[in-house]
Coordinates of N, CA and C and ligand atoms in Angstrom, one line a residue:
M1 N -35.3 5.3 -13.1 CA -36.7 5.3 -13.3 C -37.4 6.4 -13.6
T2 N -38.1 6.6 -14.7 CA -38.5 7.9 -15.0 C -39.7 8.3 -14.2
R3 N -40.3 9.7 -14.5 CA -41.1 10.1 -13.5 C -42.5 9.4 -13.5
P4 N -43.1 9.0 -14.9 CA -44.2 8.4 -14.7 C -44.2 6.8 -14.2
I5 N -43.2 6.4 -14.4 CA -43.2 4.9 -13.9 C -43.1 5.1 -12.2
R6 N -42.4 6.0 -11.7 CA -42.2 6.2 -10.4 C -43.6 6.7 -9.8
E7 N -44.4 7.6 -10.4 CA -45.6 8.1 -10.0 C -46.7 7.1 -10.0
T8 N -46.5 6.3 -11.2 CA -47.6 5.2 -11.3 C -47.5 4.1 -10.4
S9 N -46.2 3.9 -10.0 CA -45.9 2.9 -9.0 C -46.4 3.3 -7.5
K10 N -46.2 4.5 -7.3 CA -46.6 5.1 -6.0 C -48.2 5.1 -6.0
F11 N -48.8 5.4 -7.0 CA -50.4 5.5 -7.3 C -50.7 3.9 -7.1
L12 N -50.2 2.9 -7.8 CA -50.8 1.6 -7.6 C -50.4 1.1 -6.3
S13 N -49.3 1.4 -5.6 CA -49.3 1.0 -4.2 C -50.4 1.8 -3.2
Y14 N -50.7 3.0 -3.5 CA -51.6 3.5 -2.6 C -53.0 2.9 -2.7
I15 N -53.3 2.7 -4.0 CA -54.8 2.1 -4.4 C -54.7 0.6 -4.1
L16 N -53.7 -0.2 -4.4 CA -53.9 -1.6 -4.1 C -53.7 -2.0 -2.7
R17 N -52.9 -1.2 -2.1 CA -52.4 -1.7 -0.5 C -53.4 -0.8 0.5
H18 N -53.7 0.2 0.1 CA -54.3 1.2 1.1 C -55.7 1.8 1.0
K19 N -56.0 2.2 -0.2 CA -57.2 2.9 -0.3 C -58.0 2.8 -1.7
P20 N -58.4 1.5 -2.0 CA -59.0 1.3 -3.5 C -60.3 2.3 -3.5
D21 N -60.8 2.6 -2.4 CA -62.1 3.5 -2.6 C -61.8 4.8 -2.9
A22 N -60.6 5.3 -2.8 CA -60.2 6.7 -3.4 C -60.7 6.9 -4.7
I23 N -60.6 5.9 -5.4 CA -61.0 6.1 -6.9 C -62.3 5.3 -7.2
G24 N -62.9 4.8 -6.2 CA -64.3 3.9 -6.2 C -64.0 2.6 -6.8
L25 N -62.7 2.1 -6.6 CA -62.5 0.8 -7.0 C -62.8 -0.3 -5.9
S26 N -63.1 -1.7 -6.4 CA -63.1 -2.6 -5.2 C -62.3 -3.5 -5.6
L27 N -61.6 -4.1 -4.4 CA -60.6 -5.4 -4.8 C -61.4 -6.6 -4.2
D28 N -61.1 -7.9 -4.9 CA -61.7 -9.0 -4.4 C -61.0 -9.3 -3.1
P29 N -61.5 -10.2 -2.4 CA -61.1 -10.7 -1.0 C -59.6 -11.1 -1.1
E30 N -59.0 -11.5 -2.1 CA -57.6 -11.6 -2.2 C -56.8 -10.6 -2.9
G31 N -57.3 -9.4 -2.8 CA -56.8 -8.1 -3.1 C -56.5 -7.9 -4.6
W32 N -57.1 -8.7 -5.5 CA -57.1 -8.3 -7.0 C -57.9 -7.3 -7.5
A33 N -57.6 -6.1 -8.3 CA -58.4 -5.5 -9.0 C -58.3 -5.6 -10.3
N34 N -59.4 -5.4 -11.2 CA -59.6 -5.6 -12.5 C -58.8 -4.6 -13.1
I35 N -57.8 -5.0 -14.2 CA -57.0 -3.9 -14.8 C -57.9 -2.8 -15.6
E36 N -58.8 -3.4 -16.4 CA -59.6 -2.4 -17.2 C -60.2 -1.4 -16.3
E37 N -60.9 -1.9 -15.2 CA -61.7 -1.0 -14.2 C -60.7 0.1 -13.6
L38 N -59.5 -0.5 -13.2 CA -58.4 0.4 -12.6 C -58.0 1.5 -13.5
I39 N -57.7 1.2 -14.7 CA -57.3 2.2 -15.6 C -58.4 3.3 -15.9
A40 N -59.6 2.7 -15.9 CA -60.8 3.6 -16.2 C -60.9 4.5 -15.1
K41 N -60.7 4.1 -13.9 CA -61.0 4.8 -12.8 C -60.0 5.8 -12.3
A42 N -58.7 5.4 -12.7 CA -57.4 6.1 -12.1 C -57.6 7.5 -12.4
D43 N -57.1 8.3 -11.4 CA -57.3 9.7 -11.5 C -56.0 10.3 -12.3
I44 N -55.0 9.4 -12.5 CA -53.9 9.8 -13.1 C -53.8 9.0 -14.6
P45 N -53.0 9.6 -15.7 CA -53.4 8.9 -16.9 C -52.3 7.5 -16.9
I46 N -53.1 6.3 -17.0 CA -52.3 5.2 -17.2 C -52.6 4.4 -18.2
T47 N -51.7 4.0 -19.0 CA -52.0 3.1 -20.2 C -51.7 1.7 -19.8
H48 N -52.2 0.8 -20.6 CA -52.0 -0.8 -20.5 C -50.3 -0.9 -20.3
D49 N -49.6 -0.2 -21.3 CA -48.2 -0.4 -21.5 C -47.6 0.1 -20.2
L50 N -47.8 1.2 -19.7 CA -47.3 1.9 -18.6 C -47.5 0.9 -17.5
L51 N -48.7 0.4 -17.2 CA -49.0 -0.4 -16.0 C -48.2 -1.6 -16.1
Y52 N -47.9 -2.3 -17.4 CA -47.2 -3.4 -17.3 C -45.7 -3.1 -17.2
E53 N -45.2 -1.9 -17.6 CA -43.9 -1.6 -17.4 C -43.6 -1.2 -15.9
V54 N -44.5 -0.7 -15.3 CA -44.3 -0.4 -13.7 C -44.1 -2.1 -13.2
V55 N -45.1 -2.9 -13.4 CA -44.9 -4.2 -12.7 C -43.8 -5.0 -13.1
A56 N -43.5 -4.7 -14.3 CA -42.1 -5.4 -14.9 C -40.7 -4.9 -14.1
T57 N -40.8 -3.6 -14.1 CA -39.6 -2.9 -13.6 C -39.5 -2.6 -12.2
S58 N -40.5 -2.9 -11.4 CA -40.5 -2.6 -10.0 C -39.3 -3.4 -9.3
D59 N -38.5 -2.6 -8.6 CA -37.4 -3.2 -8.1 C -37.3 -4.3 -6.9
K60 N -38.7 -4.0 -6.3 CA -39.2 -5.0 -5.3 C -40.1 -6.0 -5.7
K61 N -40.4 -6.0 -7.0 CA -41.6 -6.9 -7.4 C -42.8 -6.5 -6.8
R62 N -43.3 -5.3 -6.4 CA -44.4 -5.0 -5.7 C -45.8 -5.4 -5.9
F63 N -45.9 -5.7 -7.4 CA -47.1 -6.1 -7.9 C -47.1 -7.4 -8.7
A64 N -48.3 -8.1 -8.7 CA -48.5 -9.2 -9.5 C -49.6 -9.1 -10.5
I65 N -49.5 -9.6 -11.7 CA -50.5 -9.9 -12.7 C -51.1 -11.4 -12.5
S66 N -52.3 -11.4 -12.6 CA -53.1 -12.8 -12.4 C -52.7 -13.6 -13.6
D67 N -52.9 -14.9 -13.6 CA -52.5 -15.9 -14.3 C -53.3 -15.5 -15.9
D68 N -54.6 -15.1 -15.7 CA -55.3 -14.9 -16.9 C -55.1 -13.3 -17.4
G69 N -54.2 -12.6 -16.8 CA -53.9 -11.4 -17.3 C -54.8 -10.3 -17.0
L70 N -56.0 -10.7 -16.4 CA -56.9 -9.5 -16.3 C -56.9 -8.7 -15.0
S71 N -56.2 -9.1 -14.0 CA -56.2 -8.5 -12.6 C -54.8 -8.2 -12.2
I72 N -54.7 -7.3 -11.2 CA -53.4 -7.0 -10.6 C -53.5 -6.8 -9.2
R73 N -52.7 -7.2 -8.3 CA -52.7 -7.0 -7.0 C -51.3 -6.5 -6.4
A74 N -51.1 -5.9 -5.1 CA -49.9 -5.8 -4.6 C -49.3 -7.1 -3.9
N75 N -48.2 -7.3 -3.9 CA -47.6 -8.7 -3.3 C -47.7 -8.6 -1.9
Q76 N -47.5 -7.2 -1.2 CA -47.5 -7.1 0.1 C -47.5 -5.7 0.5
G77 N -47.7 -5.5 1.7 CA -47.5 -4.0 2.2 C -48.9 -3.4 2.5
H78 N -50.0 -4.4 2.4 CA -51.5 -3.9 2.6 C -51.6 -3.5 4.0
S79 N -52.4 -2.2 4.1 CA -53.1 -1.9 5.5 C -54.6 -2.4 5.2
I80 N -55.2 -2.5 4.2 CA -56.5 -3.1 4.0 C -56.3 -4.6 4.2
Q81 N -57.6 -5.3 4.9 CA -57.6 -6.8 4.9 C -57.5 -7.5 3.6
V82 N -56.6 -8.1 3.2 CA -56.8 -8.9 2.0 C -56.2 -10.5 2.4
N83 N -56.8 -11.5 1.7 CA -56.1 -12.8 2.0 C -55.3 -13.1 0.7
L84 N -53.9 -13.1 1.0 CA -52.9 -13.2 0.0 C -52.8 -14.8 -0.3
G85 N -53.4 -15.4 0.5 CA -53.4 -16.9 0.2 C -52.1 -17.6 0.6
L86 N -51.4 -17.0 1.3 CA -49.9 -17.4 1.7 C -50.0 -18.5 2.8
E87 N -49.1 -19.6 2.7 CA -49.1 -20.6 3.6 C -47.8 -20.6 4.6
A88 N -48.0 -20.9 5.8 CA -46.9 -20.6 6.6 C -45.9 -21.6 6.4
I89 N -44.6 -21.1 6.1 CA -43.7 -21.9 5.9 C -42.2 -21.8 6.8
E90 N -41.3 -22.8 6.7 CA -40.3 -22.6 7.4 C -39.4 -21.3 7.1
P91 N -39.0 -20.6 8.1 CA -38.2 -19.5 7.6 C -36.6 -19.8 7.9
P92 N -35.8 -19.0 7.2 CA -34.2 -19.3 7.6 C -33.9 -19.1 9.1
E93 N -32.8 -19.5 9.6 CA -32.4 -19.3 10.9 C -32.6 -17.8 11.5
V94 N -32.4 -17.0 10.8 CA -32.5 -15.6 11.2 C -33.1 -14.8 10.2
L95 N -33.9 -13.7 10.5 CA -34.6 -12.8 9.6 C -34.1 -11.3 9.9
Y96 N -34.4 -10.2 9.4 CA -33.9 -9.1 9.7 C -35.2 -8.0 9.8
H97 N -35.4 -7.2 10.7 CA -36.3 -6.2 10.7 C -35.7 -4.8 10.8
G98 N -35.7 -4.0 9.7 CA -35.0 -2.8 9.7 C -36.1 -1.6 10.1
T99 N -35.5 -0.9 11.2 CA -36.5 0.1 11.6 C -35.6 1.3 12.1
A100 N -36.1 2.5 12.8 CA -35.4 3.5 13.0 C -35.2 3.6 14.5
E101 N -33.9 4.3 14.9 CA -33.6 4.3 16.3 C -34.7 5.0 17.1
R102 N -35.4 5.8 16.7 CA -36.4 6.5 17.5 C -37.6 5.5 18.0
F103 N -37.9 4.5 17.2 CA -38.9 3.6 17.5 C -38.4 2.5 18.6
L104 N -37.2 2.4 19.0 CA -36.5 1.5 19.6 C -37.2 1.2 20.9
E105 N -37.3 2.3 21.7 CA -37.8 2.2 23.0 C -39.1 1.6 23.1
S106 N -40.1 2.2 22.1 CA -41.5 1.6 22.2 C -41.3 0.2 21.6
I107 N -40.5 -0.2 20.8 CA -40.4 -1.7 20.2 C -40.0 -2.6 21.3
R108 N -39.0 -2.1 22.2 CA -38.6 -3.1 23.2 C -39.8 -3.3 24.1
E109 N -40.6 -2.2 24.4 CA -41.7 -2.4 25.3 C -42.9 -3.0 24.8
Q110 N -43.2 -2.8 23.5 CA -44.5 -3.5 23.1 C -44.2 -4.7 22.1
G111 N -42.9 -4.8 21.6 CA -42.7 -5.8 20.6 C -42.8 -5.3 19.3
L112 N -42.7 -5.9 18.3 CA -42.9 -5.4 16.8 C -44.3 -5.7 16.4
L113 N -45.0 -4.4 16.2 CA -46.4 -4.4 15.8 C -46.5 -4.2 14.4
P114 N -47.6 -4.7 13.6 CA -47.8 -4.5 12.3 C -48.2 -2.9 12.1
Q115 N -48.3 -2.2 13.0 CA -48.8 -0.7 12.8 C -49.9 -0.7 11.8
N116 N -49.8 0.2 10.7 CA -51.0 0.3 9.8 C -50.9 -0.9 9.0
R117 N -49.9 -1.8 8.7 CA -50.1 -2.6 7.9 C -50.7 -4.1 8.4
Q118 N -50.9 -5.0 7.6 CA -51.5 -6.3 8.0 C -50.3 -7.1 8.8
Y119 N -49.2 -6.9 8.3 CA -47.8 -7.9 8.9 C -46.8 -7.0 9.3
V120 N -46.0 -7.4 10.1 CA -44.6 -6.9 10.4 C -43.8 -7.4 9.1
H121 N -42.9 -6.6 8.4 CA -42.2 -7.1 7.3 C -40.8 -7.5 7.7
L122 N -40.1 -8.4 7.3 CA -38.9 -8.8 7.6 C -38.1 -9.1 6.3
S123 N -36.8 -8.9 6.4 CA -36.1 -9.3 5.2 C -34.9 -10.4 5.6
A124 N -34.6 -11.0 4.5 CA -33.7 -12.1 4.5 C -32.2 -11.7 4.6
D125 N -32.1 -10.3 4.2 CA -30.7 -9.8 4.2 C -30.7 -8.5 5.0
K126 N -29.4 -8.3 5.5 CA -29.4 -7.1 6.4 C -29.4 -5.8 5.5
E127 N -28.9 -5.9 4.3 CA -28.9 -4.6 3.5 C -30.2 -4.1 3.1
T128 N -31.0 -5.1 2.9 CA -32.4 -4.5 2.6 C -33.2 -4.0 3.8
A129 N -32.9 -4.6 4.9 CA -33.4 -4.1 6.2 C -33.0 -3.0 6.5
T130 N -31.8 -2.5 6.2 CA -31.0 -1.2 6.6 C -32.0 -0.2 5.7
K131 N -32.1 -0.7 4.5 CA -32.8 0.4 3.5 C -34.3 0.6 4.0
V132 N -34.9 -0.3 4.4 CA -36.2 -0.3 5.0 C -36.2 0.6 6.2
G133 N -35.2 0.4 6.9 CA -35.2 1.3 8.4 C -35.0 2.7 8.0
Q134 N -34.0 2.9 6.9 CA -33.6 4.3 6.5 C -34.9 5.2 6.1
R135 N -35.9 4.5 5.6 CA -37.2 5.4 5.2 C -37.8 5.9 6.5
H136 N -37.3 5.5 7.7 CA -38.0 6.1 8.9 C -37.1 7.0 9.6
G137 N -35.7 7.0 9.4 CA -34.8 7.7 10.2 C -33.6 7.0 10.4
K138 N -32.8 7.2 11.5 CA -31.5 6.6 11.5 C -31.7 5.0 11.6
P139 N -31.1 4.3 10.8 CA -31.6 2.8 10.7 C -30.8 1.9 11.9
V140 N -31.6 1.0 12.3 CA -31.3 0.2 13.1 C -31.8 -1.4 12.6
V141 N -31.1 -2.4 12.7 CA -31.6 -3.5 12.2 C -31.5 -4.6 13.2
L142 N -32.8 -5.2 13.5 CA -33.0 -6.1 14.6 C -32.9 -7.5 13.8
T143 N -32.1 -8.4 14.6 CA -32.0 -9.8 14.0 C -33.1 -10.7 14.9
I144 N -33.9 -11.4 13.9 CA -35.0 -12.2 14.7 C -34.6 -13.5 14.4
P145 N -34.8 -14.3 15.7 CA -34.5 -15.8 15.7 C -35.7 -16.5 15.0
A146 N -35.8 -16.4 13.7 CA -36.9 -16.8 13.1 C -37.3 -18.4 13.0
L147 N -36.2 -19.1 12.9 CA -36.4 -20.6 13.0 C -36.8 -21.2 14.4
K148 N -36.2 -20.5 15.4 CA -36.7 -20.8 16.7 C -38.1 -20.3 16.9
M149 N -38.4 -19.4 16.4 CA -39.7 -18.8 16.6 C -40.8 -19.7 16.0
H150 N -40.5 -20.2 14.7 CA -41.4 -21.2 14.0 C -41.4 -22.5 14.6
Q151 N -40.3 -22.8 15.2 CA -40.4 -24.2 16.0 C -41.2 -24.2 17.2
Q152 N -41.5 -23.0 17.7 CA -42.4 -22.6 18.9 C -43.8 -22.1 18.4
G153 N -43.9 -22.5 17.1 CA -45.5 -22.3 16.6 C -45.8 -21.0 16.2
H154 N -44.9 -20.2 15.9 CA -45.1 -18.8 15.3 C -45.2 -19.0 13.6
N155 N -46.2 -18.4 13.1 CA -46.4 -18.6 11.6 C -45.7 -17.5 10.8
F156 N -44.7 -17.8 10.0 CA -43.9 -17.0 9.1 C -44.6 -17.3 7.8
F157 N -44.7 -16.1 6.8 CA -45.2 -16.2 5.6 C -44.4 -15.6 4.7
Q158 N -44.2 -16.0 3.4 CA -43.3 -15.2 2.3 C -44.2 -14.7 1.3
A159 N -44.1 -13.4 1.1 CA -45.0 -12.7 0.1 C -44.4 -13.2 -1.4
Q160 N -44.9 -13.1 -2.5 CA -44.5 -13.6 -3.8 C -43.4 -12.9 -4.4
N161 N -42.9 -11.7 -3.7 CA -41.6 -11.0 -3.9 C -40.6 -11.3 -3.0
G162 N -40.8 -12.1 -2.1 CA -39.6 -12.5 -1.3 C -39.6 -11.9 0.2
V163 N -40.5 -11.1 0.3 CA -40.6 -10.2 1.7 C -41.2 -11.3 2.7
W164 N -40.6 -11.3 3.9 CA -41.2 -12.2 5.0 C -42.0 -11.5 5.7
L165 N -43.2 -12.1 6.3 CA -44.3 -11.4 6.8 C -44.7 -12.2 8.2
I166 N -45.1 -11.6 9.3 CA -45.4 -12.2 10.5 C -46.4 -11.4 11.1
Q167 N -47.3 -12.0 11.8 CA -48.4 -11.0 12.4 C -47.6 -10.1 13.5
T168 N -46.9 -10.6 14.5 CA -46.3 -9.6 15.5 C -45.0 -10.5 16.0
I169 N -44.2 -9.7 16.7 CA -43.1 -10.4 17.3 C -43.1 -9.8 18.8
E170 N -43.2 -10.6 19.8 CA -43.4 -10.2 21.1 C -41.8 -9.7 21.5
A171 N -41.7 -8.9 22.4 CA -40.4 -8.1 22.8 C -39.4 -9.2 23.3
H172 N -39.8 -10.1 23.7 CA -38.7 -11.3 24.4 C -37.9 -11.8 23.3
W173 N -38.4 -11.8 22.0 CA -37.7 -12.5 21.0 C -36.6 -11.4 20.3
L174 N -36.7 -10.3 20.9 CA -35.9 -9.3 20.2 C -34.4 -9.2 20.9
P175 N -33.4 -8.7 20.1 CA -32.0 -8.8 20.7 C -31.9 -7.7 21.8
Ligands
HQG211 C1 -42.1 0.3 13.5 C2 -41.6 -0.7 2.2 C3 -43.1 1.9 17.4 C4 -41.5 -0.5 12.6 C5 -40.4 -1.5 2.9 C6 -41.5 0.3 11.3 C7 -41.1 -2.9 3.5 C8 -42.8 0.3 16.0 C9 -42.6 1.3 11.4 C10 -42.5 -2.4 3.7 C11 -43.4 -0.8 16.7 C12 -43.8 0.9 10.5 C13 -42.8 -2.2 5.2 C14 -43.6 -0.4 18.1 C15 -43.2 -1.6 14.8 N1 -43.4 0.8 18.5 N2 -42.7 1.5 16.3 N3 -44.1 -1.4 19.1 N4 -43.5 -1.7 16.1 N5 -42.8 -0.3 14.6 O1 -43.7 1.5 6.7 O2 -41.5 -2.5 7.9 O3 -40.9 0.3 -0.9 O4 -45.6 0.1 8.0 O5 -40.3 -0.9 13.0 O6 -39.3 -1.9 1.9 O7 -41.0 0.1 7.5 O8 -43.3 0.3 0.1 O9 -43.3 -0.9 7.8 O10 -40.5 1.2 11.3 O11 -40.9 -3.9 2.8 O12 -42.7 -1.5 -1.3 O13 -43.2 0.9 12.7 O14 -42.8 -1.1 3.2 O15 -42.0 -1.3 0.7 O16 -43.5 1.1 9.2 O17 -41.9 -1.3 5.7 P1 -44.0 0.5 8.0 P2 -42.0 -1.2 7.1 P3 -42.3 -0.5 -0.1

């Protein structure tokens, strides 16, 4: 990944997930930003080509372009309240949450909380969860009995990029 792509990706994540007001941008209730406006207000140099390249090359498919091509939003990871329009669906038998060893005591006490984000993030495979956990320290992967939770009325969502989302996971569901 070249430097401008990585920097632009980080900038877009920050603006579209956490702080659109940092550049005076407004998102609509579904989290979409007008691409022209975003480019005009961005405080780093972004061209249309660069923006499309970031979207196309994002390893985690972090961003989506609207069908009319005019808007962009983050697929998941928001701390601001946005309505992604996701419907609860049946998850696989198990999903994985990657975290760091240093959080375990608190997690066992309080359950998994979304912390600064809108949802707790889960992965369908252990490898991804390990990488997610590594961002915070020595990784630990928790196996979540997703299908059983779903059968007991807990709502699971899947973002457009495949990441699984849930509001919270009470401690008694954890291994
Ligand atoms: C932990 C990245 C103490 C939780 C990734 C996690 C993901 C608790 C941390 C996406 C806790 C929050 C999200 C409790 C949860 N006590 N710690 N009760 N409950 N935690 O970054 O899941 O590359 O907000 O285990 O790949 O690490 O940015 O969430 O360790 O998909 O696209 O609190 O962000 O994607 O950390 O990562 P985060 P996450 P991008």
